[in-house]
DNA sequence: TATATACTATACAGTTCTGTATACTTTATA
DNA sequence: TATAAAGTATACAGAACTGTATAGTATATA
């Protein structure tokens, strides 16, 4: 992958999070990335394609990071689900955290037929299924039900953190998650 | 208040929810409302002012409806907090529900200095305080902590419902809320 | 009946946005 | 060293957007 393509993706991710997707023009993106529109449109045929790739990379980065953290933490499935919100807290409270792409994108593109909304919805579902896998491996009775509840806490906490940086909401999500996990057996 | 001002507010609320705020032009609004831009700008000096009034009215309608429901349901505070998510479910699963304005608006205007973001953030805080008041009246030990956790479930469930209409997420939020409320005493 | 008010209709200024066309420059490589 | 690929610089078409100017119509009321 090209150095400039990466730079465009990185700058777009940042600007979409801090200014909003529709409010960020490609002229701004190339100016900040230090390149030109011709180069941007060489790598991304349309702005929509750029948005979709930004979302894919963001979610992939998060999932990869989380998976690695959980994998190197413990081999016992029961521990892993308990540690889930500890790592989520670490991710969300990191200074570089600016929000979750799929949550903001789904709000900005509310039509369920829109490709950007569809991808956002898919990423939300995939993360829920990831939690469900953790719950299943931890031999939790109704794993899918717990996973959905935990995903609500996660998305709610991210929403709260996007609303007010440093809200501390994730601390309460963690407390609530522990109660729900412990009560699910 | 004028008939046309109401109509403009009503149409704007609907279009902002279904197409997004930035993606909805005033030309579209007046066309659907059956009026003209001159009339719109007579009642709302800028589009931002219109957005702010739409948010205020939406939240006021929700709060008024919820408060009336809870007030006419039971006089016992312990019952009211248990019924909270039943009424939230009724609201969210109603066919006319298209989303919560302050959640979508805060995503579309992510800058915390933006007046629209500020109002969204304020409304989120006020709703949390409303839950806290219910929890306090129900003599719950750490009412603020529970209220914050319940607000995460609420915002997460709304987010999920906005992502996929008819997701049923609110049912799981209700289940989780019951566990948290019962465990908070 | 005269007058203020509410509203319509429409054109338009000025900006911003996406996407492309065109001509030039730099760099890697065969 | 010749050639292809990558990137720059810039102008521009065409659309969409906010907000205003201007002139006219309908209606209520004094």
Tab-separated table of C-alpha atoms (C1' of nucleotides) in Angstrom:
chain	number	residue	atom	x	y	z
A	1	UNK	CA	0.000	0.000	0.000
A	2	UNK	CA	1.178	3.494	-0.861
A	3	UNK	CA	2.512	5.959	1.676
A	4	UNK	CA	0.062	8.636	0.493
A	5	UNK	CA	-2.941	6.332	0.551
A	6	UNK	CA	-2.153	5.583	4.191
A	7	UNK	CA	-1.743	9.251	4.977
A	8	UNK	CA	-5.083	10.084	3.353
A	9	UNK	CA	-6.797	7.338	5.357
A	10	UNK	CA	-5.178	8.533	8.584
A	11	UNK	CA	-6.058	12.194	8.035
A	12	UNK	CA	-9.607	11.341	6.944
A	13	UNK	CA	-10.158	9.221	10.043
A	14	UNK	CA	-9.113	12.117	12.246
A	15	UNK	CA	-11.105	14.794	10.401
A	16	UNK	CA	-14.257	12.669	10.117
A	17	UNK	CA	-14.167	12.125	13.871
A	18	UNK	CA	-13.444	15.711	14.884
A	19	UNK	CA	-15.485	17.650	12.290
A	20	UNK	CA	-17.995	15.104	11.068
A	21	UNK	CA	-18.075	13.212	7.774
A	22	UNK	CA	-20.385	15.414	5.713
A	23	UNK	CA	-18.724	18.548	7.054
A	24	UNK	CA	-15.280	17.427	5.885
A	25	UNK	CA	-14.540	18.196	2.237
A	26	UNK	CA	-11.942	16.391	0.168
A	27	UNK	CA	-10.133	19.718	-0.310
A	28	UNK	CA	-9.544	19.884	3.443
A	29	UNK	CA	-8.400	16.270	3.543
A	30	UNK	CA	-5.777	16.665	0.811
A	31	UNK	CA	-4.571	19.973	2.258
A	32	UNK	CA	-3.965	18.393	5.668
A	33	UNK	CA	-2.514	15.223	4.142
A	34	UNK	CA	-0.168	17.306	2.028
A	35	UNK	CA	-1.284	15.970	-1.331
A	36	UNK	CA	-3.784	16.764	-4.095
A	37	UNK	CA	-7.272	15.737	-5.113
A	38	UNK	CA	-5.932	13.890	-8.171
A	39	UNK	CA	-3.990	11.544	-5.906
A	40	UNK	CA	-6.915	11.055	-3.525
A	41	UNK	CA	-9.232	10.146	-6.388
A	42	UNK	CA	-6.622	7.784	-7.787
A	43	UNK	CA	-6.798	5.647	-4.631
A	44	UNK	CA	-10.468	6.231	-3.789
A	45	UNK	CA	-12.839	6.522	-6.725
A	46	UNK	CA	-15.455	8.455	-4.757
A	47	UNK	CA	-15.737	10.073	-1.336
A	48	UNK	CA	-18.132	7.302	-0.346
A	49	UNK	CA	-15.454	4.720	-1.112
A	50	UNK	CA	-13.029	6.674	1.067
A	51	UNK	CA	-15.527	6.750	3.926
A	52	UNK	CA	-16.097	2.997	3.646
A	53	UNK	CA	-12.357	2.292	3.716
A	54	UNK	CA	-11.878	4.590	6.716
A	55	UNK	CA	-14.597	2.700	8.580
A	56	UNK	CA	-13.111	-0.681	7.663
A	57	UNK	CA	-9.618	0.288	8.780
A	58	UNK	CA	-10.826	1.847	12.044
A	59	UNK	CA	-12.818	-1.200	13.053
A	60	UNK	CA	-10.082	-3.575	11.957
A	61	UNK	CA	-7.531	-1.668	14.039
A	62	UNK	CA	-9.768	-1.818	17.105
A	63	UNK	CA	-10.639	-5.489	16.711
A	64	UNK	CA	-7.027	-6.467	16.090
A	65	UNK	CA	-5.824	-4.521	19.131
A	66	UNK	CA	-8.531	-5.939	21.397
A	67	UNK	CA	-8.054	-9.482	20.213
A	68	UNK	CA	-4.323	-9.320	20.798
A	69	UNK	CA	-4.815	-7.867	24.286
A	70	UNK	CA	-7.302	-10.571	25.261
A	71	UNK	CA	-5.195	-13.309	23.746
A	72	UNK	CA	-2.077	-12.366	25.654
A	73	UNK	CA	-3.912	-11.795	28.921
A	74	UNK	CA	-5.240	-15.151	29.899
A	75	UNK	CA	-6.025	-18.522	28.418
A	76	UNK	CA	-9.065	-19.059	30.627
A	77	UNK	CA	-12.261	-18.039	28.800
A	78	UNK	CA	-13.938	-17.042	32.064
A	79	UNK	CA	-11.169	-14.514	32.670
A	80	UNK	CA	-11.303	-13.111	29.160
A	81	UNK	CA	-14.914	-11.975	29.285
A	82	UNK	CA	-14.252	-10.370	32.646
A	83	UNK	CA	-11.281	-8.500	31.184
A	84	UNK	CA	-13.175	-7.329	28.102
A	85	UNK	CA	-14.311	-4.019	29.576
A	86	UNK	CA	-10.910	-3.383	31.140
A	87	UNK	CA	-9.385	-3.336	27.681
A	88	UNK	CA	-12.295	-1.401	26.228
A	89	UNK	CA	-11.679	1.172	28.949
A	90	UNK	CA	-8.006	1.317	28.022
A	91	UNK	CA	-8.927	1.898	24.374
A	92	UNK	CA	-11.633	4.484	25.015
A	93	UNK	CA	-9.691	6.506	27.577
A	94	UNK	CA	-6.546	6.615	25.448
A	95	UNK	CA	-5.738	10.206	24.389
A	96	UNK	CA	-5.808	9.172	20.741
A	97	UNK	CA	-9.399	7.931	20.988
A	98	UNK	CA	-11.755	10.248	19.101
A	99	UNK	CA	-14.836	8.041	18.858
A	100	UNK	CA	-16.060	4.878	17.152
A	101	UNK	CA	-16.483	5.323	13.419
A	102	UNK	CA	-19.463	3.052	12.925
A	103	UNK	CA	-21.479	4.745	15.657
A	104	UNK	CA	-21.009	8.239	14.272
A	105	UNK	CA	-21.402	7.128	10.652
A	106	UNK	CA	-24.702	5.378	11.286
A	107	UNK	CA	-26.066	8.572	12.814
A	108	UNK	CA	-24.880	10.714	9.938
A	109	UNK	CA	-26.257	8.277	7.333
A	110	UNK	CA	-29.512	7.143	8.940
A	111	UNK	CA	-31.033	5.501	5.873
A	112	UNK	CA	-30.716	1.731	6.292
A	113	UNK	CA	-30.276	1.269	2.540
A	114	UNK	CA	-27.207	3.520	2.474
A	115	UNK	CA	-23.942	1.578	1.969
A	116	UNK	CA	-22.245	3.495	4.785
A	117	UNK	CA	-25.095	2.734	7.165
A	118	UNK	CA	-25.071	-0.906	6.066
A	119	UNK	CA	-21.360	-1.267	6.816
A	120	UNK	CA	-21.780	0.451	10.195
A	121	UNK	CA	-24.613	-1.893	11.070
A	122	UNK	CA	-22.540	-4.887	10.004
A	123	UNK	CA	-19.609	-3.796	12.166
A	124	UNK	CA	-21.897	-3.354	15.165
A	125	UNK	CA	-23.273	-6.853	14.606
A	126	UNK	CA	-19.809	-8.339	14.178
A	127	UNK	CA	-18.622	-6.830	17.444
A	128	UNK	CA	-21.686	-8.198	19.218
A	129	UNK	CA	-20.911	-11.624	17.782
A	130	UNK	CA	-17.340	-11.297	18.986
A	131	UNK	CA	-18.630	-10.732	22.526
A	132	UNK	CA	-21.010	-13.654	22.102
A	133	UNK	CA	-18.102	-15.910	21.172
A	134	UNK	CA	-16.272	-14.860	24.341
A	135	UNK	CA	-19.413	-15.540	26.377
A	136	UNK	CA	-19.956	-18.927	24.777
A	137	UNK	CA	-16.367	-19.961	25.425
A	138	UNK	CA	-16.829	-18.910	29.039
A	139	UNK	CA	-19.720	-21.402	29.191
A	140	UNK	CA	-22.269	-18.737	29.945
A	141	UNK	CA	-25.822	-20.031	29.697
A	142	UNK	CA	-27.523	-17.483	27.475
A	143	UNK	CA	-24.426	-16.140	25.761
A	144	UNK	CA	-26.248	-14.241	23.011
A	145	UNK	CA	-28.474	-12.446	25.481
A	146	UNK	CA	-25.533	-11.389	27.638
A	147	UNK	CA	-23.548	-10.333	24.563
A	148	UNK	CA	-26.351	-8.078	23.402
A	149	UNK	CA	-26.628	-6.487	26.839
A	150	UNK	CA	-22.881	-5.911	27.016
A	151	UNK	CA	-22.891	-4.413	23.521
A	152	UNK	CA	-25.532	-1.925	24.673
A	153	UNK	CA	-23.305	-0.892	27.567
A	154	UNK	CA	-20.383	-0.566	25.181
A	155	UNK	CA	-22.208	1.550	22.612
A	156	UNK	CA	-23.829	3.635	25.327
A	157	UNK	CA	-20.472	4.323	26.952
A	158	UNK	CA	-18.863	5.236	23.636
A	159	UNK	CA	-21.802	7.518	22.877
A	160	UNK	CA	-21.378	9.194	26.282
A	161	UNK	CA	-17.645	9.589	25.746
A	162	UNK	CA	-18.226	11.109	22.300
A	163	UNK	CA	-20.690	13.523	23.864
A	164	UNK	CA	-18.332	14.625	26.632
A	165	UNK	CA	-14.674	13.699	26.479
A	166	UNK	CA	-13.413	12.334	29.802
A	167	UNK	CA	-16.939	11.606	31.002
A	168	UNK	CA	-15.792	8.490	32.819
A	169	UNK	CA	-18.847	6.656	31.533
A	170	UNK	CA	-16.811	3.594	30.658
A	171	UNK	CA	-16.002	3.063	34.377
A	172	UNK	CA	-19.723	2.664	35.062
A	173	UNK	CA	-20.178	0.455	32.015
A	174	UNK	CA	-17.469	-1.791	33.451
A	175	UNK	CA	-19.203	-1.959	36.831
A	176	UNK	CA	-22.528	-2.757	35.184
A	177	UNK	CA	-20.897	-5.360	32.928
A	178	UNK	CA	-19.450	-7.168	35.932
A	179	UNK	CA	-22.879	-7.359	37.556
A	180	UNK	CA	-24.447	-8.701	34.363
A	181	UNK	CA	-21.667	-11.243	33.708
A	182	UNK	CA	-21.665	-12.520	37.278
A	183	UNK	CA	-25.439	-12.783	37.211
A	184	UNK	CA	-25.512	-14.728	33.949
A	185	UNK	CA	-24.330	-18.029	35.372
B	1	UNK	CA	-47.513	29.834	17.805
B	2	UNK	CA	-48.146	29.852	14.086
B	3	UNK	CA	-49.522	26.896	12.174
B	4	UNK	CA	-46.683	27.090	9.636
B	5	UNK	CA	-43.966	27.308	12.283
B	6	UNK	CA	-45.313	24.088	13.790
B	7	UNK	CA	-45.455	22.423	10.401
B	8	UNK	CA	-41.856	23.421	9.651
B	9	UNK	CA	-40.709	22.027	13.010
B	10	UNK	CA	-42.626	18.802	12.439
B	11	UNK	CA	-41.293	18.279	8.911
B	12	UNK	CA	-37.729	19.178	9.931
B	13	UNK	CA	-37.806	16.694	12.811
B	14	UNK	CA	-38.838	13.948	10.429
B	15	UNK	CA	-36.346	14.810	7.669
B	16	UNK	CA	-33.418	15.305	10.063
B	17	UNK	CA	-34.063	11.842	11.494
B	18	UNK	CA	-34.554	10.033	8.201
B	19	UNK	CA	-31.993	11.803	5.976
B	20	UNK	CA	-29.601	13.396	8.457
B	21	UNK	CA	-29.292	17.022	9.485
B	22	UNK	CA	-26.506	18.203	7.177
B	23	UNK	CA	-28.000	16.271	4.275
B	24	UNK	CA	-31.353	18.027	4.596
B	25	UNK	CA	-31.520	21.407	2.854
B	26	UNK	CA	-33.995	24.131	3.712
B	27	UNK	CA	-35.376	23.915	0.178
B	28	UNK	CA	-36.437	20.336	0.854
B	29	UNK	CA	-37.963	21.289	4.194
B	30	UNK	CA	-40.131	24.078	2.801
B	31	UNK	CA	-41.176	21.951	-0.189
B	32	UNK	CA	-42.390	19.145	2.094
B	33	UNK	CA	-43.944	21.592	4.563
B	34	UNK	CA	-45.768	23.319	1.709
B	35	UNK	CA	-44.351	26.769	2.322
B	36	UNK	CA	-41.439	28.968	1.234
B	37	UNK	CA	-37.974	29.855	2.444
B	38	UNK	CA	-39.072	33.424	3.291
B	39	UNK	CA	-41.539	32.039	5.817
B	40	UNK	CA	-39.022	29.591	7.275
B	41	UNK	CA	-36.450	32.348	7.755
B	42	UNK	CA	-39.086	34.572	9.325
B	43	UNK	CA	-39.559	32.072	12.170
B	44	UNK	CA	-35.990	30.740	12.312
B	45	UNK	CA	-33.222	33.242	11.623
B	46	UNK	CA	-30.689	30.571	10.619
B	47	UNK	CA	-30.707	26.845	9.937
B	48	UNK	CA	-28.783	26.355	13.187
B	49	UNK	CA	-31.585	28.043	15.119
B	50	UNK	CA	-34.061	25.691	13.440
B	51	UNK	CA	-31.966	22.659	14.397
B	52	UNK	CA	-31.767	23.847	18.021
B	53	UNK	CA	-35.519	24.344	18.217
B	54	UNK	CA	-36.159	20.938	16.670
B	55	UNK	CA	-33.925	19.339	19.310
B	56	UNK	CA	-35.621	21.244	22.130
B	57	UNK	CA	-39.101	20.286	20.993
B	58	UNK	CA	-38.192	16.620	20.460
B	59	UNK	CA	-36.690	16.232	23.913
B	60	UNK	CA	-39.477	18.184	25.546
B	61	UNK	CA	-42.083	15.955	23.878
B	62	UNK	CA	-40.305	12.813	25.073
B	63	UNK	CA	-39.772	14.044	28.621
B	64	UNK	CA	-43.357	15.265	28.923
B	65	UNK	CA	-44.761	11.982	27.627
B	66	UNK	CA	-42.542	9.880	29.904
B	67	UNK	CA	-43.224	11.981	32.962
B	68	UNK	CA	-46.974	11.772	32.429
B	69	UNK	CA	-46.803	8.002	31.965
B	70	UNK	CA	-44.775	7.494	35.129
B	71	UNK	CA	-46.927	9.878	37.103
B	72	UNK	CA	-50.156	8.137	36.233
B	73	UNK	CA	-48.743	4.657	36.710
B	74	UNK	CA	-47.909	4.432	40.354
B	75	UNK	CA	-47.303	6.634	43.337
B	76	UNK	CA	-44.664	4.338	44.802
B	77	UNK	CA	-41.145	5.482	43.813
B	78	UNK	CA	-39.842	1.926	43.896
B	79	UNK	CA	-42.394	0.980	41.237
B	80	UNK	CA	-41.645	3.975	39.052
B	81	UNK	CA	-37.975	3.176	38.492
B	82	UNK	CA	-38.909	-0.398	37.661
B	83	UNK	CA	-41.449	0.845	35.117
B	84	UNK	CA	-39.017	3.291	33.498
B	85	UNK	CA	-37.759	0.905	30.833
B	86	UNK	CA	-41.253	-0.394	30.130
B	87	UNK	CA	-42.295	3.071	29.047
B	88	UNK	CA	-39.013	3.669	27.233
B	89	UNK	CA	-39.739	0.455	25.330
B	90	UNK	CA	-43.212	1.698	24.478
B	91	UNK	CA	-41.735	4.942	23.146
B	92	UNK	CA	-38.880	3.387	21.190
B	93	UNK	CA	-40.939	0.620	19.594
B	94	UNK	CA	-43.735	2.972	18.559
B	95	UNK	CA	-44.005	3.152	14.741
B	96	UNK	CA	-43.540	6.915	14.869
B	97	UNK	CA	-40.160	6.605	16.604
B	98	UNK	CA	-37.348	7.577	14.242
B	99	UNK	CA	-34.509	8.067	16.718
B	100	UNK	CA	-33.404	10.385	19.512
B	101	UNK	CA	-32.440	13.803	18.225
B	102	UNK	CA	-29.670	14.559	20.694
B	103	UNK	CA	-27.873	11.286	19.993
B	104	UNK	CA	-27.793	11.774	16.240
B	105	UNK	CA	-27.038	15.493	16.478
B	106	UNK	CA	-24.045	14.998	18.774
B	107	UNK	CA	-22.573	12.553	16.255
B	108	UNK	CA	-23.124	14.890	13.330
B	109	UNK	CA	-21.680	17.883	15.221
B	110	UNK	CA	-18.807	16.291	17.163
B	111	UNK	CA	-17.059	19.504	18.200
B	112	UNK	CA	-17.833	20.106	21.865
B	113	UNK	CA	-17.806	23.878	21.335
B	114	UNK	CA	-20.583	23.685	18.740
B	115	UNK	CA	-23.938	25.013	20.039
B	116	UNK	CA	-25.787	21.982	18.661
B	117	UNK	CA	-23.369	19.598	20.362
B	118	UNK	CA	-23.641	21.595	23.589
B	119	UNK	CA	-27.432	21.352	23.599
B	120	UNK	CA	-27.280	17.606	22.840
B	121	UNK	CA	-24.861	17.087	25.682
B	122	UNK	CA	-27.077	19.099	28.029
B	123	UNK	CA	-30.136	17.034	27.106
B	124	UNK	CA	-28.249	13.811	27.708
B	125	UNK	CA	-27.179	15.098	31.129
B	126	UNK	CA	-30.702	16.234	31.988
B	127	UNK	CA	-32.155	12.851	31.158
B	128	UNK	CA	-29.520	11.176	33.333
B	129	UNK	CA	-30.449	13.524	36.163
B	130	UNK	CA	-34.094	12.646	35.654
B	131	UNK	CA	-33.260	8.961	36.150
B	132	UNK	CA	-31.138	9.886	39.169
B	133	UNK	CA	-34.122	11.652	40.712
B	134	UNK	CA	-36.238	8.535	40.237
B	135	UNK	CA	-33.499	6.420	41.812
B	136	UNK	CA	-33.102	8.784	44.745
B	137	UNK	CA	-36.838	8.806	45.404
B	138	UNK	CA	-36.761	5.015	45.338
B	139	UNK	CA	-34.207	5.193	48.187
B	140	UNK	CA	-31.528	3.518	46.128
B	141	UNK	CA	-28.133	3.690	47.796
B	142	UNK	CA	-25.878	5.012	45.047
B	143	UNK	CA	-28.546	6.630	42.919
B	144	UNK	CA	-26.182	8.589	40.680
B	145	UNK	CA	-24.132	5.527	39.849
B	146	UNK	CA	-27.212	3.490	38.962
B	147	UNK	CA	-28.636	6.365	36.945
B	148	UNK	CA	-25.488	6.608	34.870
B	149	UNK	CA	-25.501	2.868	34.205
B	150	UNK	CA	-29.163	2.951	33.197
B	151	UNK	CA	-28.526	5.914	30.909
B	152	UNK	CA	-25.814	3.893	29.147
B	153	UNK	CA	-28.284	1.089	28.561
B	154	UNK	CA	-30.812	3.612	27.280
B	155	UNK	CA	-28.444	5.334	24.876
B	156	UNK	CA	-27.001	2.020	23.742
B	157	UNK	CA	-30.448	0.637	23.029
B	158	UNK	CA	-31.496	3.763	21.128
B	159	UNK	CA	-28.262	3.589	19.148
B	160	UNK	CA	-28.967	-0.062	18.309
B	161	UNK	CA	-32.528	0.746	17.294
B	162	UNK	CA	-31.331	3.598	15.076
B	163	UNK	CA	-28.851	1.219	13.474
B	164	UNK	CA	-31.452	-1.454	12.765
B	165	UNK	CA	-35.133	-0.686	13.126
B	166	UNK	CA	-36.958	-3.401	15.073
B	167	UNK	CA	-33.716	-4.746	16.533
B	168	UNK	CA	-35.419	-5.575	19.811
B	169	UNK	CA	-32.430	-4.183	21.674
B	170	UNK	CA	-34.633	-2.340	24.118
B	171	UNK	CA	-36.002	-5.681	25.414
B	172	UNK	CA	-32.468	-6.635	26.470
B	173	UNK	CA	-31.828	-3.199	27.922
B	174	UNK	CA	-34.925	-3.705	30.048
B	175	UNK	CA	-33.703	-7.087	31.269
B	176	UNK	CA	-30.269	-5.655	32.092
B	177	UNK	CA	-31.844	-2.645	33.813
B	178	UNK	CA	-33.867	-4.931	36.081
B	179	UNK	CA	-30.737	-6.795	37.128
B	180	UNK	CA	-28.903	-3.547	37.869
B	181	UNK	CA	-31.813	-1.972	39.758
B	182	UNK	CA	-32.431	-5.085	41.867
B	183	UNK	CA	-28.730	-5.342	42.618
B	184	UNK	CA	-28.446	-1.708	43.679
B	185	UNK	CA	-30.165	-2.107	47.039
C	1	DT	C1'	-62.654	50.857	2.589
C	2	DA	C1'	-57.861	51.516	3.977
C	3	DT	C1'	-54.025	49.338	6.080
C	4	DA	C1'	-51.111	46.201	8.355
C	5	DT	C1'	-49.839	41.360	8.450
C	6	DA	C1'	-48.972	36.869	6.707
C	7	DC	C1'	-47.618	34.428	3.060
C	8	DT	C1'	-46.192	33.252	-1.873
C	9	DA	C1'	-43.206	33.127	-5.870
C	10	DT	C1'	-39.018	33.584	-7.772
C	11	DA	C1'	-34.659	35.128	-8.824
C	12	DC	C1'	-30.140	35.506	-7.308
C	13	DA	C1'	-25.656	36.414	-4.799
C	14	DG	C1'	-22.082	33.988	-2.840
C	15	DT	C1'	-20.098	29.943	-1.088
C	16	DT	C1'	-18.913	25.155	-0.918
C	17	DC	C1'	-18.752	20.709	-2.647
C	18	DT	C1'	-17.547	16.512	-5.688
C	19	DG	C1'	-15.222	15.014	-9.425
C	20	DT	C1'	-12.450	15.770	-13.836
C	21	DA	C1'	-9.343	17.746	-17.444
C	22	DT	C1'	-4.902	19.280	-18.567
C	23	DA	C1'	-0.168	20.137	-18.343
C	24	DC	C1'	3.863	19.697	-15.803
C	25	DT	C1'	7.551	17.469	-12.576
C	26	DT	C1'	9.809	13.943	-10.042
C	27	DT	C1'	11.386	9.320	-9.335
C	28	DA	C1'	12.207	4.514	-9.983
C	29	DT	C1'	13.643	1.035	-13.013
C	30	DA	C1'	14.814	-1.720	-17.179
D	1	DT	C1'	19.568	6.885	-20.566
D	2	DA	C1'	14.829	6.028	-22.018
D	3	DT	C1'	10.353	5.083	-20.245
D	4	DA	C1'	6.640	4.262	-17.245
D	5	DA	C1'	4.576	5.444	-12.982
D	6	DA	C1'	3.593	8.594	-9.303
D	7	DG	C1'	2.574	12.893	-7.926
D	8	DT	C1'	1.778	18.171	-8.328
D	9	DA	C1'	-0.658	22.345	-9.562
D	10	DT	C1'	-4.517	24.435	-10.994
D	11	DA	C1'	-8.507	25.519	-13.344
D	12	DC	C1'	-13.127	24.413	-13.942
D	13	DA	C1'	-17.835	22.235	-14.748
D	14	DG	C1'	-21.940	21.428	-12.460
D	15	DA	C1'	-24.557	20.852	-8.582
D	16	DA	C1'	-26.239	22.026	-3.961
D	17	DC	C1'	-26.462	24.977	-0.150
D	18	DT	C1'	-27.670	29.195	2.928
D	19	DG	C1'	-29.650	33.374	3.122
D	20	DT	C1'	-31.718	37.719	0.936
D	21	DA	C1'	-34.037	40.952	-2.245
D	22	DT	C1'	-38.089	42.115	-4.561
D	23	DA	C1'	-42.699	42.153	-6.005
D	24	DG	C1'	-47.066	40.446	-5.584
D	25	DT	C1'	-51.456	38.181	-3.216
D	26	DA	C1'	-54.695	37.091	0.402
D	27	DT	C1'	-56.861	38.176	4.679
D	28	DA	C1'	-58.198	40.163	8.870
D	29	DT	C1'	-59.310	44.201	11.274
D	30	DA	C1'	-59.951	49.195	12.467
